[in-house]
Amino acid sequence: YWDESSIREKLGVVGEPLFLGTVLGIVVGAIGGMWREPVKLLTLGVTVGTAMILIPKIIGFFMEALSPIAESARDYMQKHFGGREFYIGLDSAVLIGHPVTVAAAIILIPITLGLALILPGNRVILFADLAVIPFVVALFAPLMKGNIVRMIVAGTLELLVGFYLATSMAPFFTQAAVDAGFALPENAVQITSIADGFLWPGWLFTNLTKLLGGAVGCLILLALLVVVFFFFNRNREKWEVLAGAPKPEK
């Protein structure tokens, strides 16, 4: 059974996020031409390795602190609304602390870079967003009951599709950044994001709105959402079970 502890046990120091991040930072920097400046290249590697450790943990700490608040809010709502069942939604960061999430994310880092290099038509190479990969696979941990092999397969497929979505969304991200006065990084042609550029709802909404013609497209999409919401409310339990929720007790 492969989890975070077994990966570190089998791979030793090679399986540590700091080591992987440092090596990957050096490799990506060298590919980008920084091999001519060894000091900057090593600094970049250490910076990426540090980010691989700190970013998920710091965000995870903040989100874990929100769990008691969410529970208190749910209890308050149930108390003042006749015992009705309430669900308080939290960010996926609450799952970042799960050991299997970290393990799957570590293995997906080289897979992600490999996909970026071999996928035909892809124009996205992740760098700082490599530290966000734990958020990509976080929801897979409970859905797949901690099976790291399934999480890696699902994460690979998600990233594979995500690269093409992010490539398609890059012009929108870049134009929005330029309009907001954001200075693009040196030598950068376009920018995008794994957090939003990899998500199909944003891609679908943006492209359909553009295809259907601006404001008219927004109205058509709004009408479609109303229809979807109507049918969801008519068969809420069936849709929830289809999404993976347990069947309600009779």
PDB file of C-alpha atoms in Angstrom:
ATOM      1  CA  TYR A   1       0.000   0.000   0.000  1.00  0.00           C
ATOM      2  CA  TRP A   2       1.538   3.290  -1.113  1.00  0.00           C
ATOM      3  CA  ASP A   3       1.093   6.324   1.109  1.00  0.00           C
ATOM      4  CA  GLU A   4       3.338   9.214   2.114  1.00  0.00           C
ATOM      5  CA  SER A   5       5.309   7.235   4.707  1.00  0.00           C
ATOM      6  CA  SER A   6       5.884   4.247   2.418  1.00  0.00           C
ATOM      7  CA  ILE A   7       7.099   6.517  -0.403  1.00  0.00           C
ATOM      8  CA  ARG A   8       9.656   8.114   1.897  1.00  0.00           C
ATOM      9  CA  GLU A   9      10.606   4.693   3.227  1.00  0.00           C
ATOM     10  CA  LYS A  10      11.117   3.221  -0.251  1.00  0.00           C
ATOM     11  CA  LEU A  11      12.714   6.270  -1.900  1.00  0.00           C
ATOM     12  CA  GLY A  12      14.451   7.801   1.080  1.00  0.00           C
ATOM     13  CA  VAL A  13      15.498  11.423   0.711  1.00  0.00           C
ATOM     14  CA  VAL A  14      14.512  11.309  -2.973  1.00  0.00           C
ATOM     15  CA  GLY A  15      10.876  11.104  -1.906  1.00  0.00           C
ATOM     16  CA  GLU A  16      11.009  14.273   0.181  1.00  0.00           C
ATOM     17  CA  PRO A  17       9.089  17.264  -1.242  1.00  0.00           C
ATOM     18  CA  LEU A  18      12.077  19.532  -0.585  1.00  0.00           C
ATOM     19  CA  PHE A  19      14.387  17.315  -2.636  1.00  0.00           C
ATOM     20  CA  LEU A  20      11.900  16.844  -5.473  1.00  0.00           C
ATOM     21  CA  GLY A  21      11.077  20.543  -5.591  1.00  0.00           C
ATOM     22  CA  THR A  22      14.751  21.556  -5.622  1.00  0.00           C
ATOM     23  CA  VAL A  23      15.637  19.110  -8.396  1.00  0.00           C
ATOM     24  CA  LEU A  24      12.613  20.087 -10.462  1.00  0.00           C
ATOM     25  CA  GLY A  25      13.371  23.783 -10.008  1.00  0.00           C
ATOM     26  CA  ILE A  26      16.919  23.249 -11.248  1.00  0.00           C
ATOM     27  CA  VAL A  27      15.742  21.156 -14.203  1.00  0.00           C
ATOM     28  CA  VAL A  28      13.095  23.674 -15.266  1.00  0.00           C
ATOM     29  CA  GLY A  29      15.527  26.572 -14.790  1.00  0.00           C
ATOM     30  CA  ALA A  30      18.190  24.816 -16.849  1.00  0.00           C
ATOM     31  CA  ILE A  31      15.692  24.175 -19.635  1.00  0.00           C
ATOM     32  CA  GLY A  32      14.808  27.873 -19.507  1.00  0.00           C
ATOM     33  CA  GLY A  33      18.451  28.883 -20.069  1.00  0.00           C
ATOM     34  CA  MET A  34      19.596  29.575 -16.503  1.00  0.00           C
ATOM     35  CA  TRP A  35      22.311  26.908 -16.728  1.00  0.00           C
ATOM     36  CA  ARG A  36      24.681  29.718 -17.670  1.00  0.00           C
ATOM     37  CA  GLU A  37      24.278  31.194 -14.168  1.00  0.00           C
ATOM     38  CA  PRO A  38      24.782  28.358 -11.632  1.00  0.00           C
ATOM     39  CA  VAL A  39      24.197  30.516  -8.541  1.00  0.00           C
ATOM     40  CA  LYS A  40      20.812  31.756  -9.786  1.00  0.00           C
ATOM     41  CA  LEU A  41      19.955  28.238 -10.920  1.00  0.00           C
ATOM     42  CA  LEU A  42      20.644  26.758  -7.465  1.00  0.00           C
ATOM     43  CA  THR A  43      18.780  29.620  -5.785  1.00  0.00           C
ATOM     44  CA  LEU A  44      15.803  28.915  -7.998  1.00  0.00           C
ATOM     45  CA  GLY A  45      15.917  25.217  -7.109  1.00  0.00           C
ATOM     46  CA  VAL A  46      15.977  25.888  -3.369  1.00  0.00           C
ATOM     47  CA  THR A  47      13.169  28.434  -3.728  1.00  0.00           C
ATOM     48  CA  VAL A  48      10.943  25.954  -5.546  1.00  0.00           C
ATOM     49  CA  GLY A  49      11.761  23.199  -3.052  1.00  0.00           C
ATOM     50  CA  THR A  50      10.855  25.490  -0.150  1.00  0.00           C
ATOM     51  CA  ALA A  51       7.620  26.506  -1.843  1.00  0.00           C
ATOM     52  CA  MET A  52       6.691  22.842  -2.312  1.00  0.00           C
ATOM     53  CA  ILE A  53       6.742  22.453   1.462  1.00  0.00           C
ATOM     54  CA  LEU A  54       5.481  25.784   2.744  1.00  0.00           C
ATOM     55  CA  ILE A  55       2.614  26.718   0.429  1.00  0.00           C
ATOM     56  CA  PRO A  56       0.417  23.627   0.984  1.00  0.00           C
ATOM     57  CA  LYS A  57       1.175  23.494   4.706  1.00  0.00           C
ATOM     58  CA  ILE A  58       0.511  27.168   5.426  1.00  0.00           C
ATOM     59  CA  ILE A  59      -2.756  27.165   3.495  1.00  0.00           C
ATOM     60  CA  GLY A  60      -3.659  23.856   5.104  1.00  0.00           C
ATOM     61  CA  PHE A  61      -3.146  25.336   8.586  1.00  0.00           C
ATOM     62  CA  PHE A  62      -5.482  28.224   7.799  1.00  0.00           C
ATOM     63  CA  MET A  63      -8.160  25.922   6.421  1.00  0.00           C
ATOM     64  CA  GLU A  64      -7.914  23.456   9.302  1.00  0.00           C
ATOM     65  CA  ALA A  65      -8.542  26.366  11.660  1.00  0.00           C
ATOM     66  CA  LEU A  66     -11.803  26.985   9.826  1.00  0.00           C
ATOM     67  CA  SER A  67     -13.169  23.508  10.536  1.00  0.00           C
ATOM     68  CA  PRO A  68     -14.294  24.310  14.125  1.00  0.00           C
ATOM     69  CA  ILE A  69     -15.879  27.535  12.847  1.00  0.00           C
ATOM     70  CA  ALA A  70     -17.805  25.599  10.200  1.00  0.00           C
ATOM     71  CA  GLU A  71     -18.999  23.070  12.765  1.00  0.00           C
ATOM     72  CA  SER A  72     -20.146  25.850  15.095  1.00  0.00           C
ATOM     73  CA  ALA A  73     -21.963  27.576  12.244  1.00  0.00           C
ATOM     74  CA  ARG A  74     -23.727  24.332  11.344  1.00  0.00           C
ATOM     75  CA  ASP A  75     -24.785  23.731  14.957  1.00  0.00           C
ATOM     76  CA  TYR A  76     -26.079  27.307  15.208  1.00  0.00           C
ATOM     77  CA  MET A  77     -28.123  26.977  12.030  1.00  0.00           C
ATOM     78  CA  GLN A  78     -29.595  23.649  13.099  1.00  0.00           C
ATOM     79  CA  LYS A  79     -30.500  25.059  16.501  1.00  0.00           C
ATOM     80  CA  HIS A  80     -32.313  28.092  15.079  1.00  0.00           C
ATOM     81  CA  PHE A  81     -33.970  26.371  12.110  1.00  0.00           C
ATOM     82  CA  GLY A  82     -35.808  23.512  13.735  1.00  0.00           C
ATOM     83  CA  GLY A  83     -33.042  20.911  13.508  1.00  0.00           C
ATOM     84  CA  ARG A  84     -32.815  21.016   9.702  1.00  0.00           C
ATOM     85  CA  GLU A  85     -29.703  19.511   8.154  1.00  0.00           C
ATOM     86  CA  PHE A  86     -27.136  22.063   7.008  1.00  0.00           C
ATOM     87  CA  TYR A  87     -23.905  21.531   5.090  1.00  0.00           C
ATOM     88  CA  ILE A  88     -21.107  24.077   5.450  1.00  0.00           C
ATOM     89  CA  GLY A  89     -18.751  24.065   2.470  1.00  0.00           C
ATOM     90  CA  LEU A  90     -15.015  24.569   2.946  1.00  0.00           C
ATOM     91  CA  ASP A  91     -12.127  24.885   0.530  1.00  0.00           C
ATOM     92  CA  SER A  92     -10.344  21.724  -0.631  1.00  0.00           C
ATOM     93  CA  ALA A  93      -7.369  22.833   1.469  1.00  0.00           C
ATOM     94  CA  VAL A  94      -8.924  20.995   4.437  1.00  0.00           C
ATOM     95  CA  LEU A  95      -7.808  17.773   2.713  1.00  0.00           C
ATOM     96  CA  ILE A  96      -4.229  18.888   2.029  1.00  0.00           C
ATOM     97  CA  GLY A  97      -3.019  17.473   5.339  1.00  0.00           C
ATOM     98  CA  HIS A  98      -4.039  13.933   4.344  1.00  0.00           C
ATOM     99  CA  PRO A  99      -0.829  11.889   3.882  1.00  0.00           C
ATOM    100  CA  VAL A 100      -2.130  10.194   0.716  1.00  0.00           C
ATOM    101  CA  THR A 101      -2.878  13.574  -0.866  1.00  0.00           C
ATOM    102  CA  VAL A 102       0.714  14.667  -0.354  1.00  0.00           C
ATOM    103  CA  ALA A 103       2.050  11.344  -1.645  1.00  0.00           C
ATOM    104  CA  ALA A 104      -0.030  11.464  -4.830  1.00  0.00           C
ATOM    105  CA  ALA A 105       0.954  15.081  -5.440  1.00  0.00           C
ATOM    106  CA  ILE A 106       4.660  14.249  -5.106  1.00  0.00           C
ATOM    107  CA  ILE A 107       4.407  11.490  -7.716  1.00  0.00           C
ATOM    108  CA  LEU A 108       2.348  13.689 -10.039  1.00  0.00           C
ATOM    109  CA  ILE A 109       5.001  16.423 -10.191  1.00  0.00           C
ATOM    110  CA  PRO A 110       7.299  14.661 -12.699  1.00  0.00           C
ATOM    111  CA  ILE A 111       4.243  13.277 -14.519  1.00  0.00           C
ATOM    112  CA  THR A 112       2.937  16.835 -14.896  1.00  0.00           C
ATOM    113  CA  LEU A 113       6.208  18.102 -16.336  1.00  0.00           C
ATOM    114  CA  GLY A 114       6.346  15.128 -18.691  1.00  0.00           C
ATOM    115  CA  LEU A 115       2.818  15.786 -19.933  1.00  0.00           C
ATOM    116  CA  ALA A 116       3.652  19.450 -20.487  1.00  0.00           C
ATOM    117  CA  LEU A 117       6.549  18.476 -22.749  1.00  0.00           C
ATOM    118  CA  ILE A 118       4.932  15.686 -24.783  1.00  0.00           C
ATOM    119  CA  LEU A 119       1.295  16.728 -25.240  1.00  0.00           C
ATOM    120  CA  PRO A 120       0.773  17.945 -28.817  1.00  0.00           C
ATOM    121  CA  GLY A 121      -0.661  21.441 -28.967  1.00  0.00           C
ATOM    122  CA  ASN A 122      -0.017  22.211 -25.301  1.00  0.00           C
ATOM    123  CA  ARG A 123       1.591  25.600 -24.608  1.00  0.00           C
ATOM    124  CA  VAL A 124       1.583  25.519 -20.809  1.00  0.00           C
ATOM    125  CA  ILE A 125       4.480  24.565 -18.532  1.00  0.00           C
ATOM    126  CA  LEU A 126       3.719  24.704 -14.827  1.00  0.00           C
ATOM    127  CA  PHE A 127       6.241  26.286 -12.515  1.00  0.00           C
ATOM    128  CA  ALA A 128       5.016  28.032  -9.364  1.00  0.00           C
ATOM    129  CA  ASP A 129       1.710  26.175  -9.754  1.00  0.00           C
ATOM    130  CA  LEU A 130       3.507  22.867  -9.175  1.00  0.00           C
ATOM    131  CA  ALA A 131       2.951  23.605  -5.491  1.00  0.00           C
ATOM    132  CA  VAL A 132      -0.812  23.667  -6.145  1.00  0.00           C
ATOM    133  CA  ILE A 133      -0.961  20.066  -7.400  1.00  0.00           C
ATOM    134  CA  PRO A 134      -2.052  18.832  -3.930  1.00  0.00           C
ATOM    135  CA  PHE A 135      -5.247  20.848  -4.425  1.00  0.00           C
ATOM    136  CA  VAL A 136      -5.816  19.086  -7.757  1.00  0.00           C
ATOM    137  CA  VAL A 137      -5.906  15.639  -6.146  1.00  0.00           C
ATOM    138  CA  ALA A 138      -7.270  16.609  -2.714  1.00  0.00           C
ATOM    139  CA  LEU A 139     -10.869  15.595  -3.440  1.00  0.00           C
ATOM    140  CA  PHE A 140      -9.742  12.227  -4.811  1.00  0.00           C
ATOM    141  CA  ALA A 141      -8.589  11.110  -1.346  1.00  0.00           C
ATOM    142  CA  PRO A 142     -12.081  10.609   0.151  1.00  0.00           C
ATOM    143  CA  LEU A 143     -13.731   9.676  -3.164  1.00  0.00           C
ATOM    144  CA  MET A 144     -11.182   6.914  -3.824  1.00  0.00           C
ATOM    145  CA  LYS A 145     -10.804   5.941  -0.172  1.00  0.00           C
ATOM    146  CA  GLY A 146      -7.118   6.799  -0.078  1.00  0.00           C
ATOM    147  CA  ASN A 147      -6.110   4.486  -2.944  1.00  0.00           C
ATOM    148  CA  ILE A 148      -3.013   6.294  -4.162  1.00  0.00           C
ATOM    149  CA  VAL A 149      -2.787   4.397  -7.471  1.00  0.00           C
ATOM    150  CA  ARG A 150      -6.297   5.468  -8.448  1.00  0.00           C
ATOM    151  CA  MET A 151      -5.565   9.010  -7.296  1.00  0.00           C
ATOM    152  CA  ILE A 152      -2.486   9.187  -9.538  1.00  0.00           C
ATOM    153  CA  VAL A 153      -4.387   7.835 -12.554  1.00  0.00           C
ATOM    154  CA  ALA A 154      -7.287  10.241 -11.977  1.00  0.00           C
ATOM    155  CA  GLY A 155      -4.888  13.133 -11.368  1.00  0.00           C
ATOM    156  CA  THR A 156      -2.992  12.372 -14.576  1.00  0.00           C
ATOM    157  CA  LEU A 157      -6.211  12.362 -16.598  1.00  0.00           C
ATOM    158  CA  GLU A 158      -7.370  15.579 -14.954  1.00  0.00           C
ATOM    159  CA  LEU A 159      -4.056  17.303 -15.664  1.00  0.00           C
ATOM    160  CA  LEU A 160      -4.013  15.980 -19.229  1.00  0.00           C
ATOM    161  CA  VAL A 161      -7.364  17.598 -19.981  1.00  0.00           C
ATOM    162  CA  GLY A 162      -6.426  20.620 -17.892  1.00  0.00           C
ATOM    163  CA  PHE A 163      -3.394  21.459 -20.029  1.00  0.00           C
ATOM    164  CA  TYR A 164      -5.598  21.898 -23.087  1.00  0.00           C
ATOM    165  CA  LEU A 165      -8.161  23.919 -21.129  1.00  0.00           C
ATOM    166  CA  ALA A 166      -5.393  26.163 -19.757  1.00  0.00           C
ATOM    167  CA  THR A 167      -3.898  26.593 -23.230  1.00  0.00           C
ATOM    168  CA  SER A 168      -7.303  27.668 -24.534  1.00  0.00           C
ATOM    169  CA  MET A 169      -7.842  30.031 -21.577  1.00  0.00           C
ATOM    170  CA  ALA A 170      -4.383  31.621 -21.718  1.00  0.00           C
ATOM    171  CA  PRO A 171      -5.395  34.464 -24.095  1.00  0.00           C
ATOM    172  CA  PHE A 172      -8.259  35.441 -21.749  1.00  0.00           C
ATOM    173  CA  PHE A 173      -5.999  35.374 -18.671  1.00  0.00           C
ATOM    174  CA  THR A 174      -3.297  37.353 -20.457  1.00  0.00           C
ATOM    175  CA  GLN A 175      -5.682  39.999 -21.763  1.00  0.00           C
ATOM    176  CA  ALA A 176      -7.332  40.376 -18.349  1.00  0.00           C
ATOM    177  CA  ALA A 177      -3.896  40.780 -16.720  1.00  0.00           C
ATOM    178  CA  VAL A 178      -2.792  43.374 -19.286  1.00  0.00           C
ATOM    179  CA  ASP A 179      -6.067  45.307 -18.912  1.00  0.00           C
ATOM    180  CA  ALA A 180      -5.552  45.341 -15.133  1.00  0.00           C
ATOM    181  CA  GLY A 181      -2.058  46.773 -15.534  1.00  0.00           C
ATOM    182  CA  PHE A 182      -0.235  43.597 -14.525  1.00  0.00           C
ATOM    183  CA  ALA A 183       3.357  43.428 -15.808  1.00  0.00           C
ATOM    184  CA  LEU A 184       3.950  40.102 -17.537  1.00  0.00           C
ATOM    185  CA  PRO A 185       7.122  38.213 -16.539  1.00  0.00           C
ATOM    186  CA  GLU A 186      10.134  38.748 -18.764  1.00  0.00           C
ATOM    187  CA  ASN A 187      10.000  36.652 -21.966  1.00  0.00           C
ATOM    188  CA  ALA A 188       6.486  35.448 -21.121  1.00  0.00           C
ATOM    189  CA  VAL A 189       4.176  35.332 -24.134  1.00  0.00           C
ATOM    190  CA  GLN A 190       1.002  34.399 -22.252  1.00  0.00           C
ATOM    191  CA  ILE A 191       0.024  33.468 -18.698  1.00  0.00           C
ATOM    192  CA  THR A 192      -2.553  31.112 -17.220  1.00  0.00           C
ATOM    193  CA  SER A 193      -3.274  29.297 -13.967  1.00  0.00           C
ATOM    194  CA  ILE A 194      -3.792  25.754 -12.726  1.00  0.00           C
ATOM    195  CA  ALA A 195      -6.288  27.053 -10.152  1.00  0.00           C
ATOM    196  CA  ASP A 196      -8.738  28.513 -12.677  1.00  0.00           C
ATOM    197  CA  GLY A 197      -7.366  27.820 -16.141  1.00  0.00           C
ATOM    198  CA  PHE A 198      -7.589  24.048 -15.607  1.00  0.00           C
ATOM    199  CA  LEU A 199     -11.280  24.097 -14.654  1.00  0.00           C
ATOM    200  CA  TRP A 200     -13.833  23.109 -17.290  1.00  0.00           C
ATOM    201  CA  PRO A 201     -16.767  25.219 -15.955  1.00  0.00           C
ATOM    202  CA  GLY A 202     -14.798  28.433 -16.479  1.00  0.00           C
ATOM    203  CA  TRP A 203     -13.660  27.294 -19.906  1.00  0.00           C
ATOM    204  CA  LEU A 204     -17.205  26.311 -20.900  1.00  0.00           C
ATOM    205  CA  PHE A 205     -18.777  29.521 -19.617  1.00  0.00           C
ATOM    206  CA  THR A 206     -16.138  31.762 -21.241  1.00  0.00           C
ATOM    207  CA  ASN A 207     -16.199  30.081 -24.634  1.00  0.00           C
ATOM    208  CA  LEU A 208     -19.971  29.684 -24.829  1.00  0.00           C
ATOM    209  CA  THR A 209     -20.444  33.316 -23.877  1.00  0.00           C
ATOM    210  CA  LYS A 210     -18.000  34.341 -26.593  1.00  0.00           C
ATOM    211  CA  LEU A 211     -19.595  31.997 -29.124  1.00  0.00           C
ATOM    212  CA  LEU A 212     -23.153  33.079 -28.368  1.00  0.00           C
ATOM    213  CA  GLY A 213     -22.352  36.755 -28.360  1.00  0.00           C
ATOM    214  CA  GLY A 214     -21.558  38.526 -25.104  1.00  0.00           C
ATOM    215  CA  ALA A 215     -24.579  39.562 -23.028  1.00  0.00           C
ATOM    216  CA  VAL A 216     -26.966  37.391 -25.058  1.00  0.00           C
ATOM    217  CA  GLY A 217     -24.728  34.402 -24.392  1.00  0.00           C
ATOM    218  CA  CYS A 218     -24.786  35.147 -20.651  1.00  0.00           C
ATOM    219  CA  LEU A 219     -28.596  35.190 -20.683  1.00  0.00           C
ATOM    220  CA  ILE A 220     -28.736  31.880 -22.550  1.00  0.00           C
ATOM    221  CA  LEU A 221     -26.321  30.286 -20.107  1.00  0.00           C
ATOM    222  CA  LEU A 222     -28.325  31.660 -17.187  1.00  0.00           C
ATOM    223  CA  ALA A 223     -31.477  30.093 -18.631  1.00  0.00           C
ATOM    224  CA  LEU A 224     -29.686  26.758 -19.029  1.00  0.00           C
ATOM    225  CA  LEU A 225     -28.492  26.916 -15.427  1.00  0.00           C
ATOM    226  CA  VAL A 226     -32.053  27.550 -14.247  1.00  0.00           C
ATOM    227  CA  VAL A 227     -33.241  24.464 -16.171  1.00  0.00           C
ATOM    228  CA  VAL A 228     -30.428  22.331 -14.731  1.00  0.00           C
ATOM    229  CA  PHE A 229     -31.152  23.579 -11.207  1.00  0.00           C
ATOM    230  CA  PHE A 230     -34.865  22.810 -11.680  1.00  0.00           C
ATOM    231  CA  PHE A 231     -34.212  19.179 -12.633  1.00  0.00           C
ATOM    232  CA  PHE A 232     -31.637  18.859  -9.859  1.00  0.00           C
ATOM    233  CA  ASN A 233     -34.172  19.946  -7.250  1.00  0.00           C
ATOM    234  CA  ARG A 234     -36.751  17.491  -8.601  1.00  0.00           C
ATOM    235  CA  ASN A 235     -34.344  14.556  -8.156  1.00  0.00           C
ATOM    236  CA  ARG A 236     -31.904  15.870  -5.562  1.00  0.00           C
ATOM    237  CA  GLU A 237     -31.297  12.526  -3.816  1.00  0.00           C
ATOM    238  CA  LYS A 238     -30.650  10.657  -7.087  1.00  0.00           C
ATOM    239  CA  TRP A 239     -28.180  13.299  -8.277  1.00  0.00           C
ATOM    240  CA  GLU A 240     -26.371  13.253  -4.917  1.00  0.00           C
ATOM    241  CA  VAL A 241     -26.106   9.465  -4.951  1.00  0.00           C
ATOM    242  CA  LEU A 242     -24.855   9.625  -8.555  1.00  0.00           C
ATOM    243  CA  ALA A 243     -22.156  12.064  -7.395  1.00  0.00           C
ATOM    244  CA  GLY A 244     -20.976   9.601  -4.753  1.00  0.00           C
ATOM    245  CA  ALA A 245     -23.106  10.407  -1.697  1.00  0.00           C
ATOM    246  CA  PRO A 246     -24.385   7.444   0.361  1.00  0.00           C
ATOM    247  CA  LYS A 247     -27.907   6.250  -0.333  1.00  0.00           C
ATOM    248  CA  PRO A 248     -30.373   7.698   2.197  1.00  0.00           C
ATOM    249  CA  GLU A 249     -31.810   5.278   4.702  1.00  0.00           C
ATOM    250  CA  LYS A 250     -35.460   4.453   4.185  1.00  0.00           C
TER     251      LYS A 250
END
